[in-house]
């Protein structure tokens, strides 16, 4: 298991200060660089890493510290976030990480998370410690799975975790994240798990191991955690619904845009349009991992995507809103034969005393269809935590509200308001009459028949031959089906 300790300082840890922190283990430990130079490791005499210290991140986006570490942490942006990760293969490595963080805050001010972990003592006699190095930076590695043990209250899509995901996919293993029962996943962390062999494993002191998303009772077999065999899935008692989020809701949007590949193209406009329409303001910040540290900029996002496209790599980013308006999104940008595609997952949280802006969805669909190259937009509503994290117990699945089809999908399929596929569905034309888009009201967010309406339209989109645009449109609906089936 790894232990994470974070130093939050008002000043940037310079080389001198970092060296003072790295001397927490005395003069006999080795200092190595990893991760292309972005990670510094304190190692035993045999070169086995005890503590890995990531490059400091300057958080300029308000609310990120509290979102990921809790409201009890007294640190406000802007702040420097320096993370030290210790292996628990050596008992004293956790104290070493705490001393590294404690020395940084002693020099620069600020605070350590967890507070009790910070100190400035020298942790000696570790140079000859014996530990078994695990490849890929995970806690348990077998032929079939890479297991990451996380003790944080909120598991986020950090730079380290996204690197683990890439390495796990590359080696053909299943990624398994093991947490205590009170842990929660951020939307980006859960998005990372979707679409690849993965499992969220929860260790409950009373009922053992279970799947944090499905509740299935698990055991260790064949080098990984798998459901206990039987006539049907056994659901852990700890997964049963719990009080705590009564009346809270999440509005979920799955948006796909397809742009002509053009040197004048600016990406991120569809996400910003959705954010402004539903909240009255643009996103507060964005980054390629959590915590989100850079103020929102469509130009910087476009520059990054263009650079990665030249390397034939997709771009994946996270965006967040202001602290008083819970909202978070992930965007995956890829270059295909159809053009440049943006796959957007946007979630917004609402308290029990707040209404959701469902009435604004047709307006949003119209603006995306006429100015943002909309392919599809599916919106859903669910009863779930307003802070947009996923707990390790049952929450009701989302229910569709609406579907919007962009003008290309409508034209290529020969669709109109009176088409048989829309029987029983209120559809509205959007945009110019010569090349309209369509907005389809599927339900009010409580009627499960909305899934049947959505499936019928999806089946039709998949029935007849179509170009790249429509294959992308149907796939967007399938993405939402995966969320329903979890």
Short mmCIF file of C-alpha atoms in Angstrom, two decimals:
data_model
loop_
_atom_site.label_atom_id
_atom_site.label_comp_id
_atom_site.label_asym_id
_atom_site.label_seq_id
_atom_site.Cartn_x
_atom_site.Cartn_y
_atom_site.Cartn_z
CA UNK A 1 0.00 0.00 0.00
CA UNK A 2 1.11 3.57 -0.66
CA UNK A 3 0.68 6.51 1.69
CA UNK A 4 0.09 9.98 0.24
CA UNK A 5 1.23 13.12 2.05
CA UNK A 6 0.70 16.57 0.53
CA UNK A 7 2.45 19.84 1.35
CA UNK A 8 0.35 22.94 0.61
CA UNK A 9 2.57 26.03 0.61
CA UNK A 10 2.02 29.69 -0.34
CA UNK A 11 5.45 29.82 -2.01
CA UNK A 12 6.99 27.64 -4.69
CA UNK A 13 9.35 24.98 -3.29
CA UNK A 14 12.64 25.95 -4.95
CA UNK A 15 15.63 23.65 -5.37
CA UNK A 16 17.15 24.56 -2.00
CA UNK A 17 13.91 23.91 -0.14
CA UNK A 18 13.29 20.62 -1.97
CA UNK A 19 16.80 19.47 -1.07
CA UNK A 20 16.10 20.27 2.58
CA UNK A 21 13.01 18.10 2.36
CA UNK A 22 14.86 15.30 0.62
CA UNK A 23 17.40 15.16 3.48
CA UNK A 24 14.62 13.92 5.76
CA UNK A 25 16.09 10.44 5.40
CA UNK A 26 19.64 11.47 6.27
CA UNK A 27 22.67 11.44 3.98
CA UNK A 28 22.64 7.73 3.14
CA UNK A 29 19.56 7.60 0.94
CA UNK A 30 19.91 7.88 -2.83
CA UNK A 31 18.09 10.58 -4.78
CA UNK A 32 16.94 9.51 -8.25
CA UNK A 33 14.76 11.08 -10.93
CA UNK A 34 11.87 9.32 -12.67
CA UNK A 35 8.87 10.15 -14.83
CA UNK A 36 10.96 12.10 -17.32
CA UNK A 37 12.37 14.20 -14.50
CA UNK A 38 8.99 15.21 -13.03
CA UNK A 39 9.36 12.85 -10.04
CA UNK A 40 12.18 12.73 -7.47
CA UNK A 41 12.63 9.48 -5.54
CA UNK A 42 14.28 8.75 -2.21
CA UNK A 43 15.75 5.27 -2.58
CA UNK A 44 17.50 2.58 -0.56
CA UNK A 45 21.14 1.71 -1.19
CA UNK A 46 19.87 -0.94 -3.62
CA UNK A 47 17.96 1.72 -5.59
CA UNK A 48 14.44 0.73 -4.46
CA UNK A 49 12.13 3.74 -4.10
CA UNK A 50 10.82 4.54 -0.62
CA UNK A 51 9.21 7.93 -1.35
CA UNK A 52 8.36 9.57 -4.67
CA UNK A 53 7.95 13.36 -4.70
CA UNK A 54 6.09 14.83 -7.67
CA UNK A 55 6.90 18.21 -9.17
CA UNK A 56 5.02 21.00 -7.34
CA UNK A 57 1.74 22.10 -9.00
CA UNK A 58 0.60 25.72 -8.74
CA UNK A 59 -3.15 25.65 -8.09
CA UNK A 60 -4.73 28.85 -9.39
CA UNK A 61 -8.30 27.49 -9.45
CA UNK A 62 -10.39 28.24 -6.32
CA UNK A 63 -11.91 25.33 -4.43
CA UNK A 64 -9.67 22.51 -5.63
CA UNK A 65 -8.00 21.88 -2.27
CA UNK A 66 -11.32 21.59 -0.47
CA UNK A 67 -12.90 19.51 -3.26
CA UNK A 68 -10.21 16.83 -3.04
CA UNK A 69 -9.03 17.01 0.58
CA UNK A 70 -12.08 18.28 2.50
CA UNK A 71 -13.26 21.55 3.95
CA UNK A 72 -11.21 21.09 7.15
CA UNK A 73 -7.97 21.76 5.25
CA UNK A 74 -7.03 25.42 5.73
CA UNK A 75 -5.48 26.31 2.39
CA UNK A 76 -6.91 28.53 -0.33
CA UNK A 77 -5.81 28.94 -3.94
CA UNK A 78 -3.44 30.08 -5.19
CA UNK A 79 -1.26 27.50 -3.45
CA UNK A 80 1.57 25.14 -4.33
CA UNK A 81 0.63 21.44 -4.09
CA UNK A 82 3.60 19.06 -3.59
CA UNK A 83 2.74 15.39 -3.22
CA UNK A 84 4.94 12.72 -1.62
CA UNK A 85 3.95 9.06 -2.05
CA UNK A 86 5.47 6.42 0.24
CA UNK A 87 5.50 2.67 -0.17
CA UNK A 88 4.25 0.71 2.84
CA UNK A 89 6.51 -2.19 1.97
CA UNK A 90 8.81 -0.43 4.46
CA UNK A 91 7.09 0.57 7.68
CA UNK A 92 8.98 3.84 8.19
CA UNK A 93 8.55 5.08 4.60
CA UNK A 94 5.29 6.80 5.56
CA UNK A 95 7.10 8.79 8.24
CA UNK A 96 9.75 9.70 5.68
CA UNK A 97 7.08 11.15 3.35
CA UNK A 98 5.61 13.06 6.28
CA UNK A 99 9.01 14.54 7.09
CA UNK A 100 9.57 15.62 3.48
CA UNK A 101 6.22 17.46 3.49
CA UNK A 102 6.73 18.82 6.99
CA UNK A 103 10.10 20.30 6.11
CA UNK A 104 8.63 22.06 3.07
CA UNK A 105 5.93 23.74 5.16
CA UNK A 106 8.43 24.56 7.92
CA UNK A 107 10.48 26.51 5.36
CA UNK A 108 7.66 28.03 3.30
CA UNK A 109 4.62 28.10 5.56
CA UNK A 110 1.37 26.38 4.78
CA UNK A 111 0.00 23.04 5.95
CA UNK A 112 0.42 19.29 5.54
CA UNK A 113 -2.34 16.84 4.62
CA UNK A 114 -3.06 14.71 6.56
CA UNK A 115 -2.22 17.14 9.33
CA UNK A 116 -0.98 14.42 11.70
CA UNK A 117 1.51 13.15 9.11
CA UNK A 118 3.67 16.29 9.03
CA UNK A 119 6.88 16.54 11.08
CA UNK A 120 10.54 17.51 10.59
CA UNK A 121 12.36 14.60 12.23
CA UNK A 122 15.13 12.76 10.41
CA UNK A 123 13.97 9.23 9.60
CA UNK A 124 17.27 7.36 9.78
CA UNK A 125 18.49 3.83 9.08
CA UNK A 126 16.47 3.32 5.89
CA UNK A 127 19.34 3.06 3.40
CA UNK A 128 19.59 -0.72 3.87
CA UNK A 129 15.85 -1.34 4.16
CA UNK A 130 14.62 -4.32 2.18
CA UNK A 131 11.62 -3.90 -0.08
CA UNK A 132 10.36 -5.61 -3.17
CA UNK A 133 10.05 -3.12 -5.99
CA UNK A 134 6.73 -3.43 -7.84
CA UNK A 135 6.83 -2.48 -11.54
CA UNK A 136 4.56 0.26 -12.90
CA UNK A 137 4.33 1.99 -9.51
CA UNK A 138 1.40 -0.14 -8.30
CA UNK A 139 0.99 -2.00 -5.02
CA UNK A 140 0.25 -5.52 -6.32
CA UNK A 141 1.11 -6.71 -9.82
CA UNK A 142 0.08 -10.10 -11.18
CA UNK A 143 -0.22 -11.53 -14.67
CA UNK A 144 -3.87 -10.48 -14.78
CA UNK A 145 -4.22 -7.33 -12.66
CA UNK A 146 -2.54 -4.19 -11.40
CA UNK A 147 -3.86 -3.31 -7.92
CA UNK A 148 -3.58 0.23 -6.56
CA UNK A 149 -4.36 0.75 -2.86
CA UNK A 150 -5.65 4.23 -2.00
CA UNK A 151 -6.34 5.56 1.48
CA UNK A 152 -7.49 9.03 0.43
CA UNK A 153 -11.06 10.12 1.20
CA UNK A 154 -11.49 11.21 -2.44
CA UNK A 155 -9.75 9.22 -5.17
CA UNK A 156 -8.97 11.62 -8.01
CA UNK A 157 -7.55 11.28 -11.52
CA UNK A 158 -4.10 12.48 -10.51
CA UNK A 159 -1.13 12.54 -12.85
CA UNK A 160 0.17 9.43 -11.12
CA UNK A 161 -3.12 7.52 -11.49
CA UNK A 162 -3.50 8.43 -15.17
CA UNK A 163 0.04 7.11 -15.76
CA UNK A 164 -0.93 3.87 -14.00
CA UNK A 165 -4.00 3.59 -16.24
CA UNK A 166 -1.88 3.96 -19.39
CA UNK A 167 0.63 1.36 -18.24
CA UNK A 168 -2.10 -1.07 -17.21
CA UNK A 169 -3.83 -0.80 -20.58
CA UNK A 170 -0.50 -1.19 -22.38
CA UNK A 171 0.27 -4.46 -20.58
CA UNK A 172 -3.21 -5.94 -21.03
CA UNK A 173 -4.02 -6.13 -17.32
CA UNK A 174 -7.13 -5.21 -15.37
CA UNK A 175 -6.82 -2.11 -13.17
CA UNK A 176 -8.20 -2.56 -9.66
CA UNK A 177 -8.39 0.31 -7.17
CA UNK A 178 -8.66 -0.85 -3.55
CA UNK A 179 -10.06 1.64 -1.00
CA UNK A 180 -11.70 1.77 2.44
CA UNK A 181 -15.52 1.96 2.46
CA UNK A 182 -15.77 5.72 3.07
CA UNK A 183 -13.71 6.60 -0.01
CA UNK A 184 -15.37 8.28 -2.99
CA UNK A 185 -14.40 8.63 -6.65
CA UNK A 186 -14.36 11.91 -8.53
CA UNK A 187 -16.12 11.98 -11.89
CA UNK A 188 -12.78 12.03 -13.78
CA UNK A 189 -11.52 9.04 -11.75
CA UNK A 190 -14.68 7.10 -12.51
CA UNK A 191 -14.46 8.12 -16.16
CA UNK A 192 -10.95 6.67 -16.29
CA UNK A 193 -12.34 3.31 -15.14
CA UNK A 194 -15.15 3.27 -17.72
CA UNK A 195 -14.36 1.64 -21.04
CA UNK A 196 -11.41 -0.47 -19.86
CA UNK A 197 -11.02 -3.63 -17.78
CA UNK A 198 -11.22 -2.24 -14.26
CA UNK A 199 -12.79 -2.67 -10.85
CA UNK A 200 -13.27 -0.53 -7.76
CA UNK A 201 -12.60 -2.88 -4.84
CA UNK A 202 -13.83 -1.80 -1.41
CA UNK A 203 -12.51 -3.42 1.75
CA UNK A 204 -15.18 -3.33 4.45
CA UNK A 205 -14.15 -4.43 7.96
CA UNK A 206 -17.45 -6.24 8.50
CA UNK A 207 -18.33 -7.83 5.16
CA UNK A 208 -14.97 -8.15 3.40
CA UNK A 209 -14.40 -7.10 -0.20
CA UNK A 210 -17.04 -5.86 -2.63
CA UNK A 211 -17.35 -3.93 -5.90
CA UNK A 212 -17.87 -0.23 -5.15
CA UNK A 213 -19.99 0.30 -8.29
CA UNK A 214 -22.11 -2.87 -8.44
CA UNK A 215 -22.00 -4.13 -4.84
CA UNK A 216 -20.95 -7.65 -5.88
CA UNK A 217 -19.12 -9.56 -3.14
CA UNK A 218 -15.52 -10.20 -4.23
CA UNK A 219 -12.64 -12.49 -3.34
CA UNK A 220 -9.06 -12.90 -4.50
CA UNK A 221 -8.79 -15.60 -7.16
CA UNK A 222 -6.46 -16.14 -10.10
CA UNK A 223 -4.35 -13.09 -9.31
CA UNK A 224 -7.19 -10.55 -9.06
CA UNK A 225 -10.41 -9.68 -7.27
CA UNK A 226 -13.43 -11.38 -8.87
CA UNK A 227 -17.09 -11.90 -7.85
CA UNK A 228 -17.78 -14.86 -5.59
CA UNK A 229 -19.16 -17.71 -7.70
CA UNK A 230 -22.77 -18.75 -7.19
CA UNK A 231 -26.19 -18.91 -8.81
CA UNK A 232 -26.25 -15.13 -9.07
CA UNK A 233 -24.33 -12.08 -7.86
CA UNK A 234 -24.15 -11.72 -4.09
CA UNK A 235 -24.59 -8.09 -3.03
CA UNK A 236 -22.68 -6.87 0.03
CA UNK A 237 -24.75 -5.49 2.89
CA UNK A 238 -22.42 -2.46 2.97
CA UNK A 239 -23.59 -1.52 -0.54
CA UNK A 240 -27.21 -1.03 0.50
CA UNK A 241 -28.62 2.51 0.09
CA UNK A 242 -27.67 4.95 2.84
CA UNK A 243 -29.14 8.26 3.97
CA UNK A 244 -27.17 11.42 3.35
CA UNK A 245 -28.05 12.77 -0.10
CA UNK A 246 -31.85 13.09 0.18
CA UNK A 247 -33.18 15.45 -2.47
CA UNK A 248 -29.78 16.06 -4.07
CA UNK A 249 -29.53 15.60 -7.84
CA UNK A 250 -27.03 15.46 -10.68
CA UNK A 251 -27.65 16.70 -14.22
CA UNK A 252 -25.48 14.70 -16.64
CA UNK A 253 -24.71 15.66 -20.25
CA UNK A 254 -22.94 13.55 -22.86
CA UNK A 255 -22.04 15.80 -25.78
CA UNK A 256 -20.23 14.85 -28.97
CA UNK A 257 -19.07 17.38 -31.54
CA UNK A 258 -17.33 16.72 -34.85
CA UNK A 259 -15.36 19.61 -36.39
CA UNK A 260 -13.69 19.92 -39.80
CA UNK A 261 -9.92 19.76 -39.29
CA UNK A 262 -8.96 23.38 -39.84
CA UNK A 263 -6.02 25.44 -38.65
CA UNK A 264 -8.47 28.08 -37.39
CA UNK A 265 -10.36 25.58 -35.24
CA UNK A 266 -10.66 26.49 -31.55
CA UNK A 267 -11.68 23.62 -29.26
CA UNK A 268 -13.53 23.76 -25.95
CA UNK A 269 -16.24 26.08 -27.25
CA UNK A 270 -19.02 23.49 -26.89
CA UNK A 271 -18.11 22.82 -23.26
CA UNK A 272 -17.93 26.53 -22.50
CA UNK A 273 -21.28 27.12 -24.22
CA UNK A 274 -22.91 24.40 -22.13
CA UNK A 275 -21.38 25.77 -18.94
CA UNK A 276 -22.50 29.33 -19.66
CA UNK A 277 -26.03 28.28 -20.63
CA UNK A 278 -26.56 26.18 -17.50
CA UNK A 279 -24.65 28.23 -14.90
CA UNK A 280 -24.22 31.73 -16.36
CA UNK A 281 -20.40 31.52 -16.30
CA UNK A 282 -17.59 29.64 -18.10
CA UNK A 283 -15.54 26.86 -16.48
CA UNK A 284 -13.18 28.10 -13.78
CA UNK A 285 -10.20 25.97 -14.76
CA UNK A 286 -8.81 23.01 -16.65
CA UNK A 287 -5.89 20.57 -16.53
CA UNK A 288 -4.77 17.19 -17.85
CA UNK A 289 -5.23 15.66 -14.38
CA UNK A 290 -6.56 16.46 -10.92
CA UNK A 291 -6.18 18.76 -9.05
CA UNK A 292 -7.18 21.26 -11.73
CA UNK A 293 -4.65 24.06 -11.59
CA UNK A 294 -4.91 26.37 -14.66
CA UNK A 295 -7.58 29.04 -15.39
CA UNK A 296 -9.91 28.14 -18.25
CA UNK A 297 -8.57 28.91 -21.75
CA UNK A 298 -9.90 27.50 -25.01
CA UNK A 299 -6.76 28.70 -26.80
CA UNK A 300 -4.40 26.82 -24.48
CA UNK A 301 -6.60 23.73 -24.71
CA UNK A 302 -6.51 23.91 -28.51
CA UNK A 303 -2.73 24.32 -28.54
CA UNK A 304 -2.33 21.22 -26.38
CA UNK A 305 -4.68 19.16 -28.55
CA UNK A 306 -2.91 20.27 -31.72
CA UNK A 307 0.50 19.31 -30.30
CA UNK A 308 -0.74 15.89 -29.21
CA UNK A 309 -2.48 15.30 -32.55
CA UNK A 310 0.86 15.83 -34.29
CA UNK A 311 2.12 12.94 -32.15
CA UNK A 312 -1.01 10.91 -33.10
CA UNK A 313 -2.13 11.03 -29.46
CA UNK A 314 -5.60 11.86 -28.10
CA UNK A 315 -6.09 14.65 -25.57
CA UNK A 316 -7.92 14.10 -22.27
CA UNK A 317 -8.65 16.98 -19.94
CA UNK A 318 -10.63 17.84 -16.80
CA UNK A 319 -12.55 21.09 -16.26
CA UNK A 320 -14.17 22.40 -13.06
CA UNK A 321 -16.48 25.23 -12.13
CA UNK A 322 -16.59 27.74 -9.29
CA UNK A 323 -16.79 26.31 -5.73
CA UNK A 324 -20.35 27.62 -5.19
CA UNK A 325 -21.64 25.91 -8.34
CA UNK A 326 -20.61 22.21 -8.36
CA UNK A 327 -19.74 21.24 -11.92
CA UNK A 328 -17.05 19.05 -13.44
CA UNK A 329 -16.35 17.69 -16.90
CA UNK A 330 -13.98 15.48 -18.83
CA UNK A 331 -13.23 16.02 -22.52
CA UNK A 332 -11.56 13.54 -24.85
CA UNK A 333 -10.35 14.99 -28.15
CA UNK A 334 -9.42 12.70 -31.05
CA UNK A 335 -8.61 13.08 -34.72
CA UNK A 336 -10.66 10.72 -36.92
CA UNK A 337 -11.48 10.44 -40.62
CA UNK A 338 -14.59 12.53 -39.92
CA UNK A 339 -12.57 15.38 -38.44
CA UNK A 340 -11.75 16.46 -34.89
CA UNK A 341 -14.10 14.94 -32.33
CA UNK A 342 -14.82 16.17 -28.81
CA UNK A 343 -16.40 13.67 -26.41
CA UNK A 344 -17.68 15.67 -23.43
CA UNK A 345 -19.04 14.33 -20.15
CA UNK A 346 -20.41 17.16 -17.99
CA UNK A 347 -21.98 16.79 -14.54
CA UNK A 348 -23.65 19.46 -12.42
CA UNK A 349 -24.81 19.06 -8.82
CA UNK A 350 -27.89 20.52 -7.14
CA UNK A 351 -28.94 20.62 -3.50
CA UNK A 352 -32.35 19.61 -2.22
CA UNK A 353 -33.52 23.25 -2.32
CA UNK A 354 -32.30 23.87 -5.89
CA UNK A 355 -34.03 23.19 -9.18
CA UNK A 356 -32.26 21.83 -12.26
CA UNK A 357 -32.17 23.97 -15.43
CA UNK A 358 -33.99 21.41 -17.57
CA UNK A 359 -35.90 24.15 -19.38
CA UNK A 360 -32.60 25.47 -20.79
CA UNK A 361 -31.70 22.21 -22.57
CA UNK A 362 -33.50 23.01 -25.89
CA UNK A 363 -31.74 26.40 -25.96
CA UNK A 364 -28.40 24.70 -25.34
CA UNK A 365 -29.06 22.12 -28.06
CA UNK A 366 -29.91 24.88 -30.54
CA UNK A 367 -26.74 26.86 -29.81
CA UNK A 368 -24.54 23.77 -30.10
CA UNK A 369 -26.24 22.65 -33.33
CA UNK A 370 -25.93 26.01 -35.07
CA UNK A 371 -22.49 27.11 -33.90
CA UNK A 372 -20.55 24.22 -32.34
CA UNK A 373 -20.87 21.31 -34.84
CA UNK A 374 -23.05 19.19 -32.56
CA UNK A 375 -23.33 15.50 -33.42
CA UNK A 376 -25.37 14.36 -30.40
CA UNK A 377 -26.27 15.45 -26.90
CA UNK A 378 -27.87 13.13 -24.35
CA UNK A 379 -28.98 14.57 -21.00
CA UNK A 380 -29.90 12.58 -17.89
CA UNK A 381 -31.03 13.24 -14.33
CA UNK A 382 -30.23 11.20 -11.26
CA UNK A 383 -30.69 11.29 -7.51
CA UNK A 384 -27.13 11.42 -6.22
CA UNK A 385 -24.62 13.52 -4.28
CA UNK A 386 -24.54 17.19 -5.23
CA UNK A 387 -20.75 17.22 -4.78
CA UNK A 388 -20.56 14.94 -7.85
CA UNK A 389 -18.46 12.21 -6.21
CA UNK A 390 -19.38 8.53 -6.35
CA UNK A 391 -19.67 6.75 -2.98
CA UNK A 392 -19.16 3.02 -2.41
CA UNK A 393 -22.86 2.31 -1.95
CA UNK A 394 -25.95 2.16 -4.12
CA UNK A 395 -27.26 5.27 -5.86
CA UNK A 396 -30.18 5.17 -8.32
CA UNK A 397 -29.08 5.08 -11.98
CA UNK A 398 -29.66 8.14 -14.15
CA UNK A 399 -32.78 8.49 -16.28
CA UNK A 400 -32.72 10.19 -19.72
CA UNK A 401 -34.24 13.64 -20.13
CA UNK A 402 -33.55 14.47 -23.77
CA UNK A 403 -31.62 13.68 -26.93
CA UNK A 404 -30.42 16.20 -29.51
CA UNK A 405 -29.27 15.15 -32.99
CA UNK A 406 -27.08 17.51 -34.98
CA UNK A 407 -27.93 18.60 -38.53
CA UNK A 408 -25.58 16.07 -40.16
CA UNK A 409 -27.24 13.14 -38.40
CA UNK A 410 -30.70 14.47 -39.27
CA UNK A 411 -29.85 15.07 -42.95
CA UNK A 412 -27.97 11.81 -43.55
CA UNK A 413 -30.76 9.73 -41.97
CA UNK A 414 -33.57 11.61 -43.67
CA UNK A 415 -35.14 12.33 -40.29
CA UNK A 416 -37.90 14.84 -39.58
CA UNK A 417 -40.33 15.49 -36.76
CA UNK A 418 -42.89 13.12 -38.21
CA UNK A 419 -40.56 10.13 -38.63
CA UNK A 420 -41.88 6.88 -37.16
CA UNK A 421 -38.87 6.56 -34.86
CA UNK A 422 -40.23 9.53 -32.89
CA UNK A 423 -43.69 8.04 -32.24
CA UNK A 424 -44.70 9.03 -28.72
CA UNK A 425 -41.71 11.42 -28.42
CA UNK A 426 -42.01 15.19 -28.55
CA UNK A 427 -39.43 16.38 -31.07
CA UNK A 428 -38.60 19.97 -31.98
CA UNK A 429 -36.72 21.33 -34.98
CA UNK A 430 -33.74 23.53 -34.22
CA UNK A 431 -31.87 25.92 -36.49
CA UNK A 432 -32.47 26.76 -40.15
CA UNK A 433 -35.29 24.95 -41.90
CA UNK A 434 -33.01 23.90 -44.77
CA UNK A 435 -30.68 22.03 -42.44
CA UNK A 436 -32.32 21.54 -39.05
CA UNK A 437 -31.23 19.70 -35.95
CA UNK A 438 -33.70 17.91 -33.67
CA UNK A 439 -34.32 18.03 -29.94
CA UNK A 440 -36.27 15.11 -28.48
CA UNK A 441 -37.85 15.28 -25.02
CA UNK A 442 -37.61 11.73 -23.66
CA UNK A 443 -39.06 12.19 -20.18
CA UNK A 444 -38.92 14.15 -16.94
CA UNK A 445 -36.01 12.31 -15.38
CA UNK A 446 -38.22 9.91 -13.40
CA UNK A 447 -40.01 7.87 -16.12
CA UNK A 448 -37.99 4.74 -16.94
CA UNK A 449 -39.82 4.52 -20.30
CA UNK A 450 -37.35 7.19 -21.44
CA UNK A 451 -34.76 4.41 -21.77
CA UNK A 452 -37.01 2.63 -24.28
CA UNK A 453 -37.39 5.84 -26.31
CA UNK A 454 -33.63 6.38 -26.32
CA UNK A 455 -32.92 2.77 -27.26
CA UNK A 456 -35.39 2.90 -30.15
CA UNK A 457 -33.68 5.97 -31.64
CA UNK A 458 -30.27 4.44 -31.08
CA UNK A 459 -31.29 1.21 -32.81
CA UNK A 460 -32.52 3.21 -35.79
CA UNK A 461 -29.27 5.16 -36.03
CA UNK A 462 -27.38 1.87 -36.08
CA UNK A 463 -29.67 0.17 -38.60
CA UNK A 464 -28.89 1.93 -41.86
CA UNK A 465 -25.52 2.58 -43.47
CA UNK A 466 -24.02 5.94 -42.66
CA UNK A 467 -20.76 7.85 -42.70
CA UNK A 468 -18.39 8.57 -39.86
CA UNK A 469 -20.60 11.32 -38.46
CA UNK A 470 -23.55 9.05 -37.78
CA UNK A 471 -21.49 6.20 -36.44
CA UNK A 472 -20.19 8.74 -33.94
CA UNK A 473 -23.74 9.86 -33.18
CA UNK A 474 -24.98 6.38 -32.38
CA UNK A 475 -21.90 5.67 -30.29
CA UNK A 476 -22.74 8.65 -28.07
CA UNK A 477 -26.06 7.05 -27.19
CA UNK A 478 -24.26 3.76 -26.49
CA UNK A 479 -21.93 5.57 -24.08
CA UNK A 480 -24.96 6.54 -22.02
CA UNK A 481 -26.29 2.96 -22.10
CA UNK A 482 -23.06 1.79 -20.49
CA UNK A 483 -23.66 4.21 -17.60
CA UNK A 484 -27.20 2.85 -17.13
CA UNK A 485 -26.01 -0.76 -17.03
CA UNK A 486 -23.31 -0.23 -14.36
#
